[in-house]
Amino acid sequence: PITLSEWLDREGYTPAYLAPLIGVSRQAVYAWIAGDSKPSASNLVLLRRVTGEPNILMHACNVCAVCGNAVPASYAMEG
């Protein structure tokens, strides 16, 4: 899996660019990256569509965007 921050870096986008594509504030995207909050289920669906990453992680500590559980760094989930 790739983190949201890694995806943004790879694509050359900022949270401010991504936010309106999902319909949230840039502060919400920053909070997801920092691990301060999680996207709602509907925003997660949109985030997956926009990024093309079905197993995207919200932040570097590898917390699953689906269930919120910790994911081992070596974990590779099939899409």
XYZ file of C-alpha atoms in Angstrom:
79
model
C 0.000 0.000 0.000
C 0.943 3.628 -0.445
C 0.229 6.445 1.978
C -1.774 9.472 0.944
C 1.291 11.638 1.475
C 3.402 9.378 -0.752
C 0.724 9.441 -3.434
C 0.563 13.242 -3.359
C 4.359 13.447 -3.609
C 4.494 10.925 -6.445
C 1.820 12.727 -8.441
C 3.095 16.219 -7.615
C -0.184 17.268 -5.979
C -0.926 19.117 -2.766
C -3.714 18.537 -0.251
C -5.213 21.818 -1.490
C -5.432 20.367 -5.021
C -6.890 17.047 -3.865
C -9.480 18.444 -1.436
C -12.004 19.861 -3.956
C -11.813 16.676 -6.032
C -13.208 14.831 -3.009
C -15.392 17.684 -1.738
C -13.582 18.343 1.544
C -11.425 21.131 2.933
C -7.669 21.049 2.563
C -7.539 20.989 6.367
C -9.421 17.674 6.281
C -6.836 16.188 3.921
C -4.000 17.468 6.136
C -5.731 15.893 9.160
C -5.969 12.539 7.354
C -2.269 12.685 6.514
C -1.345 13.606 10.096
C -3.536 10.863 11.512
C -5.732 13.320 13.379
C -8.877 12.041 11.665
C -10.090 9.483 9.128
C -12.178 10.087 6.016
C -15.820 9.070 6.130
C -16.753 5.942 4.202
C -18.110 8.005 1.311
C -14.987 10.197 1.210
C -12.819 7.088 1.282
C -14.636 5.759 -1.792
C -14.023 9.074 -3.571
C -10.391 9.129 -2.433
C -9.856 5.649 -3.836
C -11.432 6.669 -7.151
C -9.429 9.889 -7.446
C -6.100 8.283 -6.524
C -6.657 4.952 -8.246
C -5.260 3.334 -5.086
C -7.784 0.865 -3.604
C -5.657 0.210 -0.510
C -4.378 3.696 0.253
C -3.181 4.325 3.807
C -3.887 7.655 5.445
C -0.514 8.198 7.081
C 2.941 6.754 7.552
C 2.215 4.719 10.666
C 0.325 2.375 8.341
C -3.192 2.662 9.664
C -5.687 0.976 7.401
C -8.048 3.511 5.832
C -10.834 0.933 5.873
C -10.856 -0.294 9.452
C -8.434 1.994 11.307
C -6.296 -0.917 12.511
C -2.518 -0.830 12.428
C -1.032 -2.495 9.376
C 2.494 -4.005 9.490
C 4.932 -2.085 7.299
C 5.623 -5.218 5.261
C 1.924 -5.787 4.573
C 0.946 -5.809 0.917
C -2.770 -6.030 0.303
C -4.041 -7.207 -3.053
C -6.471 -4.847 -4.761
